[in-house]
CSV table of C-alpha atoms in Angstrom, one decimal:
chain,number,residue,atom,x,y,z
A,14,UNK,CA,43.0,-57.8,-30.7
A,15,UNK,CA,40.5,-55.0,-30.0
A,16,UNK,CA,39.7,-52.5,-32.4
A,17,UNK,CA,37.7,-49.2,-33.3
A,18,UNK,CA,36.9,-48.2,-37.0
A,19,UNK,CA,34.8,-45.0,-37.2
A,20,UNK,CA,33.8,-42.8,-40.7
A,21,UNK,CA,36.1,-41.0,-42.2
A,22,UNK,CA,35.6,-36.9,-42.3
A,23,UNK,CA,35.6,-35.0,-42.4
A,24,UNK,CA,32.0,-34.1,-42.4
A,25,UNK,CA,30.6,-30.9,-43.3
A,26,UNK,CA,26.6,-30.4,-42.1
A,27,UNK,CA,24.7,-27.1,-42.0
A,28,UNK,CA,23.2,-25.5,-39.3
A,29,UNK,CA,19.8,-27.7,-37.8
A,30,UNK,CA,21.4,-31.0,-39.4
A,31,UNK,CA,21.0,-34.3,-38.6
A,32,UNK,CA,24.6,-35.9,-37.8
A,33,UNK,CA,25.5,-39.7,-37.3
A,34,UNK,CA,28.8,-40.7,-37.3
A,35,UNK,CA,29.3,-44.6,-37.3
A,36,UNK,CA,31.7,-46.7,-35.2
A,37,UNK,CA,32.2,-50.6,-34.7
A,38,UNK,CA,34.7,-52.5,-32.6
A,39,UNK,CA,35.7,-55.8,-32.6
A,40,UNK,CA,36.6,-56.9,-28.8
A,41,UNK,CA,36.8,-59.5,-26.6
A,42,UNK,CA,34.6,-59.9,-23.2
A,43,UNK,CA,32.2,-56.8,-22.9
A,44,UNK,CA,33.8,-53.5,-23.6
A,45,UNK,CA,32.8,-50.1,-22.2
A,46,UNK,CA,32.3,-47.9,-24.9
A,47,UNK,CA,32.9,-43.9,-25.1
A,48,UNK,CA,32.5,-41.4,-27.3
A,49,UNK,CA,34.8,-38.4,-26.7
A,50,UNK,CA,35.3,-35.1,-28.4
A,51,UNK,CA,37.7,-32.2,-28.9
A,52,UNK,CA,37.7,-28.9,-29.2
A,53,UNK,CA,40.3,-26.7,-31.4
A,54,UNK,CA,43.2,-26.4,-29.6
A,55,UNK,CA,41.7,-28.3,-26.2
A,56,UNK,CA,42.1,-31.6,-24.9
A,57,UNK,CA,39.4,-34.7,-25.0
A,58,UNK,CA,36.3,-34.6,-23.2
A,59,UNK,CA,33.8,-37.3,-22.3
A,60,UNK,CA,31.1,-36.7,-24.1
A,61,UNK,CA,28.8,-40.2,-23.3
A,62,UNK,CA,29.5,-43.6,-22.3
A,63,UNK,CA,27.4,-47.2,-22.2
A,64,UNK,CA,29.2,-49.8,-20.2
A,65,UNK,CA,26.5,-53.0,-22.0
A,66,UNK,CA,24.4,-53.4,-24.3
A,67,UNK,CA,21.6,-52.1,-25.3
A,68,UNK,CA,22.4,-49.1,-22.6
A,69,UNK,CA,22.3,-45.7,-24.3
A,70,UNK,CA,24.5,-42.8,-23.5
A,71,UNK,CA,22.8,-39.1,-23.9
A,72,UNK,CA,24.9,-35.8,-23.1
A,73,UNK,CA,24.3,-32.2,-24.7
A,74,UNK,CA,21.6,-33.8,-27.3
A,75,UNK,CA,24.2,-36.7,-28.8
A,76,UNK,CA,22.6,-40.1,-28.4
A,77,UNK,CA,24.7,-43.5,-29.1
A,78,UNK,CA,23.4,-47.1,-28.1
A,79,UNK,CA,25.6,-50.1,-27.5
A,80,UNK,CA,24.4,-52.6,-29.8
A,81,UNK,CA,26.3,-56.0,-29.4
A,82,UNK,CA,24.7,-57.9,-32.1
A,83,UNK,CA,26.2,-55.3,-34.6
A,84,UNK,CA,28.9,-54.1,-32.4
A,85,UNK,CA,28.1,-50.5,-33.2
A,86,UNK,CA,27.9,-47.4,-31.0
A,87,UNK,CA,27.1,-44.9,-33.7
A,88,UNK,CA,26.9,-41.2,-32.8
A,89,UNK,CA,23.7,-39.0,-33.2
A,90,UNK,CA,22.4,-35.6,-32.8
A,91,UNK,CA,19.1,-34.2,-34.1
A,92,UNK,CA,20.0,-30.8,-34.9
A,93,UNK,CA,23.8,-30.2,-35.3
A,94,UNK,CA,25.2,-26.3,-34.0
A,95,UNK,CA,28.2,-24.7,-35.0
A,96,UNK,CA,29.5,-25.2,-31.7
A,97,UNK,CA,29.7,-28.8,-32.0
A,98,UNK,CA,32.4,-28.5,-34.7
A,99,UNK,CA,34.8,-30.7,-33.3
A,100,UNK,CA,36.9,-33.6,-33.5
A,101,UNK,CA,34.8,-37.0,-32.1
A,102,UNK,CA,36.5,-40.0,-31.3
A,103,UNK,CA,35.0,-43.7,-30.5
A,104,UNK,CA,36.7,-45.8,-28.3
A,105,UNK,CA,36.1,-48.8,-26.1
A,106,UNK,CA,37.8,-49.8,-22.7
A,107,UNK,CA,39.7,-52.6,-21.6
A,108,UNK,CA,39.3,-54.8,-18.4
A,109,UNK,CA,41.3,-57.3,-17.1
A,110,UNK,CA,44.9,-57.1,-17.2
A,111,UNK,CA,45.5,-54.8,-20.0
A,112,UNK,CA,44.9,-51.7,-19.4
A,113,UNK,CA,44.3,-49.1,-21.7
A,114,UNK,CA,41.2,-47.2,-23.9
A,115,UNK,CA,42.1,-47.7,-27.4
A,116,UNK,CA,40.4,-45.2,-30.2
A,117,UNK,CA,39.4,-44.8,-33.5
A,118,UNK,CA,41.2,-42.2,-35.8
A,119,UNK,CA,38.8,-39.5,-34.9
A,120,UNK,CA,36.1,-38.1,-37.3
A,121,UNK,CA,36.2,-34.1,-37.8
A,122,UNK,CA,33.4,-32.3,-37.7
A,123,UNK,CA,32.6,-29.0,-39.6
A,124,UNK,CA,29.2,-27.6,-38.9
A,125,UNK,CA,28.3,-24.7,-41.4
A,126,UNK,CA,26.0,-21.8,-40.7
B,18,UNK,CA,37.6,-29.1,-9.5
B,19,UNK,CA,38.8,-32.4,-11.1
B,20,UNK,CA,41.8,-32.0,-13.1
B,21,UNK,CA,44.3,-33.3,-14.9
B,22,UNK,CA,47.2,-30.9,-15.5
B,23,UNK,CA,50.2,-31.3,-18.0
B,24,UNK,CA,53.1,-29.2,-18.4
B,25,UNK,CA,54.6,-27.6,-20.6
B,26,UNK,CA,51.7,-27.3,-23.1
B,27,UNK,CA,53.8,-26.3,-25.9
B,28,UNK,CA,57.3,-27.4,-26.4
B,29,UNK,CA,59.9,-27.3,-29.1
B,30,UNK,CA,63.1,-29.5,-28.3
B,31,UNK,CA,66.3,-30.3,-30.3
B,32,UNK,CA,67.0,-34.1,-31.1
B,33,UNK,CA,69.1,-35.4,-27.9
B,34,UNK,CA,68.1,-33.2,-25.5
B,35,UNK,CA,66.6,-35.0,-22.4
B,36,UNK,CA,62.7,-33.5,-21.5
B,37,UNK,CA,60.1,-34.2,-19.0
B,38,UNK,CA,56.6,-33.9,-19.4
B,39,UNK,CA,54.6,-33.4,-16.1
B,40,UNK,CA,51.0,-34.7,-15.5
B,41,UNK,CA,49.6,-34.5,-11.8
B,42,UNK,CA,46.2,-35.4,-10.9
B,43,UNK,CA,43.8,-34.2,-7.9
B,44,UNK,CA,41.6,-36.8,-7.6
B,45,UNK,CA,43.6,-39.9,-5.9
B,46,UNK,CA,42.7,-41.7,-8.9
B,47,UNK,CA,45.3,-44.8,-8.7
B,48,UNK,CA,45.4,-45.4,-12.8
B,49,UNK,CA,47.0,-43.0,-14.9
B,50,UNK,CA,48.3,-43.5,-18.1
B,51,UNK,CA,50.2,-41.6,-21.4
B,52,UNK,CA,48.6,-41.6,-24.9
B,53,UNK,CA,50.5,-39.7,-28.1
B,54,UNK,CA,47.9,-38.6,-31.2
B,55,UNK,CA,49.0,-38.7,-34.3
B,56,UNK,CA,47.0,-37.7,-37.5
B,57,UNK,CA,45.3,-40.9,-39.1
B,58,UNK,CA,46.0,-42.5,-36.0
B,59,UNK,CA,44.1,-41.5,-33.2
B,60,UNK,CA,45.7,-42.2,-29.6
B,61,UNK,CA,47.8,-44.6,-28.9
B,62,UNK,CA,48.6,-45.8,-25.2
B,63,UNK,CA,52.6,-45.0,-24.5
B,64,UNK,CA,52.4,-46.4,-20.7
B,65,UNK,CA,50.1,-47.0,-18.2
B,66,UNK,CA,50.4,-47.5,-14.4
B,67,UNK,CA,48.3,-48.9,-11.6
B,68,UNK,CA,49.3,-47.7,-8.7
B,69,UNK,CA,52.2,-46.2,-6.9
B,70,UNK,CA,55.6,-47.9,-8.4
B,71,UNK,CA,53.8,-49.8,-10.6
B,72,UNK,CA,54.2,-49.3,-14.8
B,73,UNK,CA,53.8,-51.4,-17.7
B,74,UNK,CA,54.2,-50.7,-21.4
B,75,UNK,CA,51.6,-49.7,-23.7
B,76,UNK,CA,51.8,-49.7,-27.3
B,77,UNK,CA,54.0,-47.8,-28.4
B,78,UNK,CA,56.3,-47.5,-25.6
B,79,UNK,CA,59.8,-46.9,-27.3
B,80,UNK,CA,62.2,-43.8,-26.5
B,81,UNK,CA,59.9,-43.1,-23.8
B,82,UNK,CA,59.9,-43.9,-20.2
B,83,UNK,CA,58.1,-43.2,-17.1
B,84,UNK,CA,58.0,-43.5,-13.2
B,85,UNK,CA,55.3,-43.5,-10.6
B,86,UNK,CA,56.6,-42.2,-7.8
B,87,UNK,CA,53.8,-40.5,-6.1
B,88,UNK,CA,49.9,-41.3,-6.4
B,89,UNK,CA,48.8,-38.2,-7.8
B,90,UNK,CA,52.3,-37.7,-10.2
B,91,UNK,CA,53.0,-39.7,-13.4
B,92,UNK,CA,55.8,-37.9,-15.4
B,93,UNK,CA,56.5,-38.6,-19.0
B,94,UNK,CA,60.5,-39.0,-20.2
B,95,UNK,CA,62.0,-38.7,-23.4
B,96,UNK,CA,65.7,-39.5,-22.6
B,97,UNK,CA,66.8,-39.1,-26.3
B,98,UNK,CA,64.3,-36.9,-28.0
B,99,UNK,CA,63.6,-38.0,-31.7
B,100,UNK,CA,62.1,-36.1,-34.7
B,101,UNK,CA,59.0,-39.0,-34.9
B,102,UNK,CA,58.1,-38.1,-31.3
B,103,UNK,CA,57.2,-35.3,-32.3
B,104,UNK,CA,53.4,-35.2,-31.6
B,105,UNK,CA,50.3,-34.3,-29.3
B,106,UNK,CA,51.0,-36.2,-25.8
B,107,UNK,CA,47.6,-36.5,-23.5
B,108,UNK,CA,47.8,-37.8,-19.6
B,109,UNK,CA,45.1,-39.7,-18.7
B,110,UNK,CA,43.7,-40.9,-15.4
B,111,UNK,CA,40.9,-42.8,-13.3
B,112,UNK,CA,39.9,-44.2,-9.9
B,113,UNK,CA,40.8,-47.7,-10.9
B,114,UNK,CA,41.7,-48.7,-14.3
B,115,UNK,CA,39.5,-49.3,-17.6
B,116,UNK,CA,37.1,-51.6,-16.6
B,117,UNK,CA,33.3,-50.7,-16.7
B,118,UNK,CA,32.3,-47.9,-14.3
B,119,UNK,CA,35.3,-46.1,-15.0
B,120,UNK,CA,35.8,-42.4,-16.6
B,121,UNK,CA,39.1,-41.5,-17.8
B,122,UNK,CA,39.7,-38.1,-17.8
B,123,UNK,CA,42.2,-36.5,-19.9
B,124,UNK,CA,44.5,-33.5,-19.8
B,125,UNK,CA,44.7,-30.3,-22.1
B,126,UNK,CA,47.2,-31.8,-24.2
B,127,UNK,CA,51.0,-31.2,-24.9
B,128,UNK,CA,52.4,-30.3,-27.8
B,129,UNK,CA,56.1,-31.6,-28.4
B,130,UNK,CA,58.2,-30.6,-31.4
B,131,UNK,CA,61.7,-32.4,-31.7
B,132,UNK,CA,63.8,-30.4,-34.6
């Protein structure tokens, strides 16, 4: 069946880091594939999407590119904050006639003055 | 402003005793669906439903059930409340499923404790 394996954390960057954190799935038919994240204490938020490869989803300075032939949409950011300590979870979408998103475990991420 | 909204948020329940989690959505979004986190685990989908009076089990759909009774209502049952539901429950929901194009947006979170 489908499946999501991300890096386990946590991870602990300072300030101005660079931060990847990597994910692959194994799936059948072409997935859409999310990265969300969450906040202490808040729910999940959509932080990018790429619905096929090669498309790239950008939000708030995080980059990840759907890459088929590796089946990898690994997360990037230039220069980490302390506000983007967080939880971040890959996941990838089903179509057809199961519905559901199914997730990695979720990679924590400390980000240290 | 597009929402998701569960309730309660925070819970603490006695093994037995019958609860309801609410999840109500303002966007006519016909597919909504329950996911439980669980540390080392990530989410995992409880049930899911299409459209009005339409459900189908997720993956881990045991001790919990659900009904769709409304379009914008999807409430989540725990007839029996067991200590290993104890967990963080999210609501989910989108215009029309999981398929490409679609965003699923997720509520706050509940937190259920069964003692």
């Amino acid at each position: 069946g489908n499946s999501v394996t991300q890096m386990e954390g946590p991870v602990t960057l300072s300030e101005e880091a660079f931060l990847t954190i990597n994910c692959t799935y194994t799936a059948t038919g072409y997935p859409s594939l999310f990265w969300y994240v969450q906040y202490p204490g808040e729910g999940l938020q959509l932080l990018l999407k790429a619905t096929k490869a090669d498309d790239k989803g950008s939000n708030k300075g995080f980059e990840a590119t759907y890459r088929k032939e590796t089946t990898s949409f690994h997360l990037e950011k230039g220069s980490v904050q302390v506000s983007d300590s967080a939880v971040y979870f890959c996941a990838l979408s089903h179509s057809g006639g199961y519905q559901k998103v199914t997730f990695g475990t979720g990679t924590k991420l400390q980000v240290i003055p | 402003e597009a929402q998701v909204t569960q309730n309660p948020r925070y819970l603490i329940t006695v093994t037995g005793k019958k609860l309801t989690v609410t999840c109500s959505q303002n966007m006519n979004h016909e597919y909504m669906s329950w996911y439980r986190q669980d540390p080392g685990l990530g989410l995992r989908q409880i049930y899911y439903s299409m459209n009005v009076e339409v459900t189908d089990k997720g993956d881990v759909p045991e001790g919990y059930k659900v009904s769709r009774k409304e379009k914008r209502n999807f409430p989540l049952i725990l007839e029996s409340p067991s200590p290993n539901q104890t967990s963080l429950y999210f609501c989910a929901s989108s215009l029309s499923g999981t398929g490409p194009g679609n965003t699923i947006y997720f509520g706050e979170g509940s937190w259920l404790t069964v003692v």
